[in-house]
Short mmCIF file of C-alpha atoms and ligand atoms in Angstrom, two decimals:
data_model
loop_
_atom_site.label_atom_id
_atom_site.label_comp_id
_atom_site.label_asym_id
_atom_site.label_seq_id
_atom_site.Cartn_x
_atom_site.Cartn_y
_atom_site.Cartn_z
CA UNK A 1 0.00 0.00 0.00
CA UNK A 2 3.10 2.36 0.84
CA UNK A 3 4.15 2.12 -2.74
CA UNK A 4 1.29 3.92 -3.50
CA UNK A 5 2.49 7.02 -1.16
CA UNK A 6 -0.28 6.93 1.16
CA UNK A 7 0.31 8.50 5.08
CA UNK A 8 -0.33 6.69 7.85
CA UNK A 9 -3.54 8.50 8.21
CA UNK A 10 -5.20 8.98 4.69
CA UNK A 11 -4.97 4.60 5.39
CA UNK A 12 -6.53 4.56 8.57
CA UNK A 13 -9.18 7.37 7.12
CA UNK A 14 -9.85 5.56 3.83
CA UNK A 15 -9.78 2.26 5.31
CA UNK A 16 -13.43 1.46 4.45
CA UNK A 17 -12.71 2.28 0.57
CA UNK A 18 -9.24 0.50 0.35
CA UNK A 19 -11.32 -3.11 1.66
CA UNK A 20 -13.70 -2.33 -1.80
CA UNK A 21 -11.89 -4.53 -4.22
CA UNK A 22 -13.88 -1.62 -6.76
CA UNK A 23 -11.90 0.85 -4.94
CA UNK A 24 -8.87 -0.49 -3.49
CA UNK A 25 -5.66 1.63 -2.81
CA UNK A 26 -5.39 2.36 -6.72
CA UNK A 27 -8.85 3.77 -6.85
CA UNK A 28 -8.27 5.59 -3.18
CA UNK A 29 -5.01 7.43 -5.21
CA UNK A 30 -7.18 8.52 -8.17
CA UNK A 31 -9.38 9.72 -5.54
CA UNK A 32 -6.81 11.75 -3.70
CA UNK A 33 -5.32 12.97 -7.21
CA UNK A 34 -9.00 14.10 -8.70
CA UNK A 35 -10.33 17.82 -9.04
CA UNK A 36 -13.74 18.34 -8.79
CA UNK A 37 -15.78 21.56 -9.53
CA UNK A 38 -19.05 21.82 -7.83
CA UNK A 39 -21.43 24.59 -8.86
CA UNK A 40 -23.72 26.15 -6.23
CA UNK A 41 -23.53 25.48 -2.22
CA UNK A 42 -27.07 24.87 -1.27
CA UNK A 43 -29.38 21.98 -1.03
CA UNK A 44 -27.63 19.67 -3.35
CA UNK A 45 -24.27 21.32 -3.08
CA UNK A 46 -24.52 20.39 0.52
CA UNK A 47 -24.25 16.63 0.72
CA UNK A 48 -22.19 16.61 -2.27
CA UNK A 49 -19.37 18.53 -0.95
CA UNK A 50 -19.61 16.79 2.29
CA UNK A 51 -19.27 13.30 0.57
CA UNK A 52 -16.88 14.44 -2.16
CA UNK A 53 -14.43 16.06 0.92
CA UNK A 54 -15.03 12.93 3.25
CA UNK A 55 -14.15 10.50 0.52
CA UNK A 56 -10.73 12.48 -0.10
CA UNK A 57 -11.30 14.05 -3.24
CA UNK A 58 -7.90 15.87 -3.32
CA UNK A 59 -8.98 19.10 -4.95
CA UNK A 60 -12.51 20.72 -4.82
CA UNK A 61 -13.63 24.04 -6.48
CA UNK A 62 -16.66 25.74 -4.91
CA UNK A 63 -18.58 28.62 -7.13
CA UNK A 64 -20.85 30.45 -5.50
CA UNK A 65 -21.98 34.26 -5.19
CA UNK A 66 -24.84 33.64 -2.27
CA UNK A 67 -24.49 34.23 1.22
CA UNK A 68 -26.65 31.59 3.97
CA UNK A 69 -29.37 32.60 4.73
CA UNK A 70 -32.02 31.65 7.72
CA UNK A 71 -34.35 29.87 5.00
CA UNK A 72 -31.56 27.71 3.20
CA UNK A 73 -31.11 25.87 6.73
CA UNK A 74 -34.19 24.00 6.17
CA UNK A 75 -32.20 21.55 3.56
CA UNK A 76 -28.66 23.15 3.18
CA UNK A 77 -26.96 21.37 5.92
CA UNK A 78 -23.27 22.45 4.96
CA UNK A 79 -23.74 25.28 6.62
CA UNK A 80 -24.69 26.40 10.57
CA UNK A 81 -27.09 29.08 11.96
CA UNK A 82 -23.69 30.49 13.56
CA UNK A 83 -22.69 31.08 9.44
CA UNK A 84 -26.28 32.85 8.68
CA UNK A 85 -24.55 36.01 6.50
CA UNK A 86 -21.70 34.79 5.13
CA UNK A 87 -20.14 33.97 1.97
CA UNK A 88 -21.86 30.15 1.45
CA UNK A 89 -18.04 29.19 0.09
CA UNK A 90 -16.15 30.53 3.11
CA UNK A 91 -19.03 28.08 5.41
CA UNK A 92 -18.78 25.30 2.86
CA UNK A 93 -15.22 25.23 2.84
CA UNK A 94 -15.29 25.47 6.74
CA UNK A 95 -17.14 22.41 6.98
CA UNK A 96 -15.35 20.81 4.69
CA UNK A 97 -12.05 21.03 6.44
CA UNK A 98 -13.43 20.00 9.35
CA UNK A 99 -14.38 16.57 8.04
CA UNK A 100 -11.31 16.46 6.11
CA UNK A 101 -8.52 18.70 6.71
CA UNK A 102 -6.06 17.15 3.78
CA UNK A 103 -8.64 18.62 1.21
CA UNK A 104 -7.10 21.30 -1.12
CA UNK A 105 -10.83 23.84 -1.35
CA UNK A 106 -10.67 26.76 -3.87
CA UNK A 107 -13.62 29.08 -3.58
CA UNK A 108 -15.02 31.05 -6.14
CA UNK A 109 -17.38 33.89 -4.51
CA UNK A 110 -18.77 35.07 -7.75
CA UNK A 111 -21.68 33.70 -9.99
CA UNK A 112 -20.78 30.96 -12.68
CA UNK A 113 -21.17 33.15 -16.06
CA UNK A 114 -19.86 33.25 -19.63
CA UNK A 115 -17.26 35.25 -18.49
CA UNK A 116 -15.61 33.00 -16.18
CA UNK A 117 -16.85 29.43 -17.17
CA UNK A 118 -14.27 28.14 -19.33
CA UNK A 119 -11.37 29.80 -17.09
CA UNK A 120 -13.13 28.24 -14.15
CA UNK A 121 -13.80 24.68 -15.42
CA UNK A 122 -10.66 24.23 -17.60
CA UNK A 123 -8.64 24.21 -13.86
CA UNK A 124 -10.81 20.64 -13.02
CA UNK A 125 -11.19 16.72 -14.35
CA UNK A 126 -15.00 16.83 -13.69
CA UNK A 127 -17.99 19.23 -12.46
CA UNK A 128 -20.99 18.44 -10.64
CA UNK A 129 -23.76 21.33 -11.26
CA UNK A 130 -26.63 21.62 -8.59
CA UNK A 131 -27.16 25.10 -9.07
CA UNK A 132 -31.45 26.25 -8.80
CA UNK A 133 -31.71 27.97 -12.42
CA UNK A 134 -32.03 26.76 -15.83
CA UNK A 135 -29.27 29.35 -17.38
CA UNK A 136 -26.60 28.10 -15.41
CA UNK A 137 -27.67 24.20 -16.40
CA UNK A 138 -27.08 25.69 -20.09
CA UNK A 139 -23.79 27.12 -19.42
CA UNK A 140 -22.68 24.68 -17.16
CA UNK A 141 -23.42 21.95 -20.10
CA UNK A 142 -22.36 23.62 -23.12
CA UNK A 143 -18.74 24.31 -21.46
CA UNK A 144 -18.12 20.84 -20.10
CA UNK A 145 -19.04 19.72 -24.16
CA UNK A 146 -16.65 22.41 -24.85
CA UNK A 147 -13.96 21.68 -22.98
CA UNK A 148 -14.12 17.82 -22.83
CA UNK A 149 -15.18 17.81 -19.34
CA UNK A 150 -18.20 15.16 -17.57
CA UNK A 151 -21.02 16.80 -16.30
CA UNK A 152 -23.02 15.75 -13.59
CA UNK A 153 -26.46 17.51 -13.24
CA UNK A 154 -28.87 17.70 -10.70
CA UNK A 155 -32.03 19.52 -9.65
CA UNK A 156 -34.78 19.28 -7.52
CA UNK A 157 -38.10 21.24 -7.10
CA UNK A 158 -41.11 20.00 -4.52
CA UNK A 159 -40.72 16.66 -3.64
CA UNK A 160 -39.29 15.37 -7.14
CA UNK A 161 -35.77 15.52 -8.06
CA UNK A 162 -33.82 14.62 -11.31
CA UNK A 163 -29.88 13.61 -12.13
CA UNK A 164 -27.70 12.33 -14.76
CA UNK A 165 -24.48 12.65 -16.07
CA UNK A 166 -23.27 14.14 -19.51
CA UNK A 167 -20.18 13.07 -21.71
CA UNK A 168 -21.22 13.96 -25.12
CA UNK A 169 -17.79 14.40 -25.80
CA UNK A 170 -17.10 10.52 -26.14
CA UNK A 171 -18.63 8.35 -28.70
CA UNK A 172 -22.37 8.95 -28.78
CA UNK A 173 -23.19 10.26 -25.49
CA UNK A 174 -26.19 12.64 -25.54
CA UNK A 175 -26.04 16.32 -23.32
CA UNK A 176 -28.35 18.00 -21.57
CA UNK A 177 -29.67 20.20 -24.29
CA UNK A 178 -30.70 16.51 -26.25
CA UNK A 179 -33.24 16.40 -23.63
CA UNK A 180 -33.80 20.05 -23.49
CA UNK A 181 -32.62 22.11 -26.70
CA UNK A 182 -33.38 25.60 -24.63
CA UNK A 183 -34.83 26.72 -21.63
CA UNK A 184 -38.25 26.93 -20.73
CA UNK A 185 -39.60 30.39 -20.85
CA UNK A 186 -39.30 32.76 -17.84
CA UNK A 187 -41.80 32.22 -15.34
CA UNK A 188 -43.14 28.95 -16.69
CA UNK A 189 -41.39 26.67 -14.48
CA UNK A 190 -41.08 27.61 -10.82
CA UNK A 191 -38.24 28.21 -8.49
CA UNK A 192 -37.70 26.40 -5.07
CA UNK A 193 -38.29 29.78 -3.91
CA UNK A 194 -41.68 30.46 -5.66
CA UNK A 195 -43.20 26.51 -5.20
CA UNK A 196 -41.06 25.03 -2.24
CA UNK A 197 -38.48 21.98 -1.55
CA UNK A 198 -38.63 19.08 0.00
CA UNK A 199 -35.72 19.54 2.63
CA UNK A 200 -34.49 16.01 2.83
CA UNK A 201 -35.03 15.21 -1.12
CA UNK A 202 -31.65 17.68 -1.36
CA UNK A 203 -30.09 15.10 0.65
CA UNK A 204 -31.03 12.45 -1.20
CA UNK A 205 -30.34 13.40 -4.60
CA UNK A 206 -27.38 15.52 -3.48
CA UNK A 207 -25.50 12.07 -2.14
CA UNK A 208 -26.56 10.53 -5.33
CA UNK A 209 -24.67 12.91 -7.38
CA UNK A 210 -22.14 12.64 -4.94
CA UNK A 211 -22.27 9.01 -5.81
CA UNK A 212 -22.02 9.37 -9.66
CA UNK A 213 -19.04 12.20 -9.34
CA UNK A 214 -17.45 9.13 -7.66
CA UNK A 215 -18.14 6.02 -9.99
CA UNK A 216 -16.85 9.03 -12.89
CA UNK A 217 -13.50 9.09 -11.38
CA UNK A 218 -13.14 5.42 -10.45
CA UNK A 219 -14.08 4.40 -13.59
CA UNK A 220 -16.86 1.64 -11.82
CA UNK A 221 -20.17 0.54 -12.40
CA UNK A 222 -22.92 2.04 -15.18
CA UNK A 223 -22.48 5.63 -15.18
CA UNK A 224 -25.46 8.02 -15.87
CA UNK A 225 -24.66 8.86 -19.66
CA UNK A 226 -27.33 8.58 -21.40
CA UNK A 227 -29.83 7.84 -18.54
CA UNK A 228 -32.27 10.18 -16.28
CA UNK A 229 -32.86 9.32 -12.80
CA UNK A 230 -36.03 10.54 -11.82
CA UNK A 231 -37.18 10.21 -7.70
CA UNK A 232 -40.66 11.12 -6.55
CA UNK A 233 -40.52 11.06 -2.79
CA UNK A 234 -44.44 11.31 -2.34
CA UNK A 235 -44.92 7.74 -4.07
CA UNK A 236 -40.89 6.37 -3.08
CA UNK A 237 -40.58 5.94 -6.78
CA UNK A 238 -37.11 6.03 -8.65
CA UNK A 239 -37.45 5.56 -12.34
CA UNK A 240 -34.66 5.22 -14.76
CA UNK A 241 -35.31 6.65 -18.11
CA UNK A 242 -33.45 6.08 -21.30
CA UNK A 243 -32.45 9.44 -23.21
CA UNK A 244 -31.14 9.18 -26.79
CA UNK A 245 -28.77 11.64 -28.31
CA UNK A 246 -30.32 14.27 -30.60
CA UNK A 247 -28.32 14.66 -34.09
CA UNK A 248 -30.04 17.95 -34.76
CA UNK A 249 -28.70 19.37 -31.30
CA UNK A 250 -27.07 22.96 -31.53
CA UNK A 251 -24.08 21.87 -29.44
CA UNK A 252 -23.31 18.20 -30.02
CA UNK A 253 -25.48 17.24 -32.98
CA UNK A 254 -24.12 16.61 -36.51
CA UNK A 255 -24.18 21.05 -37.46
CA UNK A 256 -23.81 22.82 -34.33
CA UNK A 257 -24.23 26.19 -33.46
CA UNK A 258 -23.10 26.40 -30.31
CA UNK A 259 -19.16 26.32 -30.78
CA UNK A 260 -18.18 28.63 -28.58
CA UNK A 261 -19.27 30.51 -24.97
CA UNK A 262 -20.74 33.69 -25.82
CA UNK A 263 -23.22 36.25 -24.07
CA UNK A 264 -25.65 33.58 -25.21
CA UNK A 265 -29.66 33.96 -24.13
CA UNK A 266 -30.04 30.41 -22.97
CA UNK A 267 -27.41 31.29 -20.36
CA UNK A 268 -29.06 34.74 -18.58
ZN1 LIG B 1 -26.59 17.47 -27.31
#
């Protein structure tokens, strides 16, 4: 195991992964050697960082402009009542450390846009979105496609919440904007704000992307591609849905249109 260049401690702390014959020491390493970006610090952002940090993810980017606030405590349990007002990164990376202090955390206190999306993303090996708004599910999708990066995208609204990951940069792997080719128009679709959230369903589908971020850099098991995960809490219903690529789509399809990050309108 010492060949590997593991510390006493990272062996006692990782223990329960090393004994996985689908993780072992090798897969502990890529672990430890991975960089993941995670977009937004709230009710999925929450359990994902918290799993992401306590299985030793080496390097994790936080992006977020908010600061916590007395109503995100309901679901977003990264962060304290003693942290109400401040930067949601700064608390996020707080707790973070204090489950795992050998975690390298870069914050970002600004708001993921096509100014600093490709700059931002470039500096990581895979980025889990679970932001609350449909422009930065565009962005966040077209620049992974753009810059050969996996997305993993989440979102949750009421008691129902959604996830899959995105590769369309290998093979025939469909993106997000096969299933949706643009947003929905303003005020059609609610926020968590305007309709509510189910506090614990951020929990749920939060470790589940935490999950999938985790069988992308191991390399183990069926990843998302190509599937949506759909779980209904009221009925305690997860369905697995089949999504095909789109050959007309304006990023990945045969003629894009999408070839580059502009002030684009899908992303405001
Ligand atoms: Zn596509």
């Amino acid at each position: 195991m010492n060949d590997l260049g593991f510390t006493d401690e990272e062996i006692e702390r990782y223990a329960r992964h090393i004994t996985l014959p689908q993780v072992g020491g090798i897969g502990q390493r890529k672990l430890i050697n991975s960089k993941v970006l995670v977009i937004g610090a709230g009710g999925l952002g929450s359990p994902l960082l918290l799993y992401l940090a306590a299985a030793g993810v080496g390097t994790i980017g936080i992006i977020d402009d908010d600061k916590v606030e007395l109503s995100n405590l309901q679901r977003q349990i990264i962060h304290t009542n003693d942290n109400i007002k401040i930067h949601k990164t700064d608390s996020a990376k707080k707790a973070i450390l204090d489950i795992n202090p050998n975690v390298n955390v870069i914050t970002y206190k600004e708001r993921f846009s096509f100014k600093n999306a490709e700059d931002i993303v470039s500096k990581f090996d895979i980025v889990a979105d679970g932001s609350d708004n449909f422009g930065t599910r565009f962005l966040a999708n077209d620049v992974c496609y753009l810059k050969n990066k996996t997305l993993v995208s989440a979102a949750i609204l009421r008691f129902e919440g959604q996830i899959s990951s995105y590769s369309a940069h290998k093979g025939s792997n469909c993106c997000y904007r096969c299933l949706w080719p643009e947003p929905p128009p303003k005020g059609l679709i609610a926020s968590c704000g305007e309709a509510g959230v189910f506090g614990a369903l951020a929990g749920s589908i939060g470790s589940i992307q935490a999950i999938e971020v985790l069988k992308e850099i191991l390399g183990i098991g069926h990843s998302l591609n190509n599937y949506l995960v759909i779980f209904d809490t009221l009925s305690s219903e997860m369905r697995k849905v089949k999504i095909n690529k789109d050959n007309n789509c304006k990023l990945c399809g045969s003629k894009p249109t999408i070839t580059s990050i502009t002030n684009h309108k899908d992303y405001r």
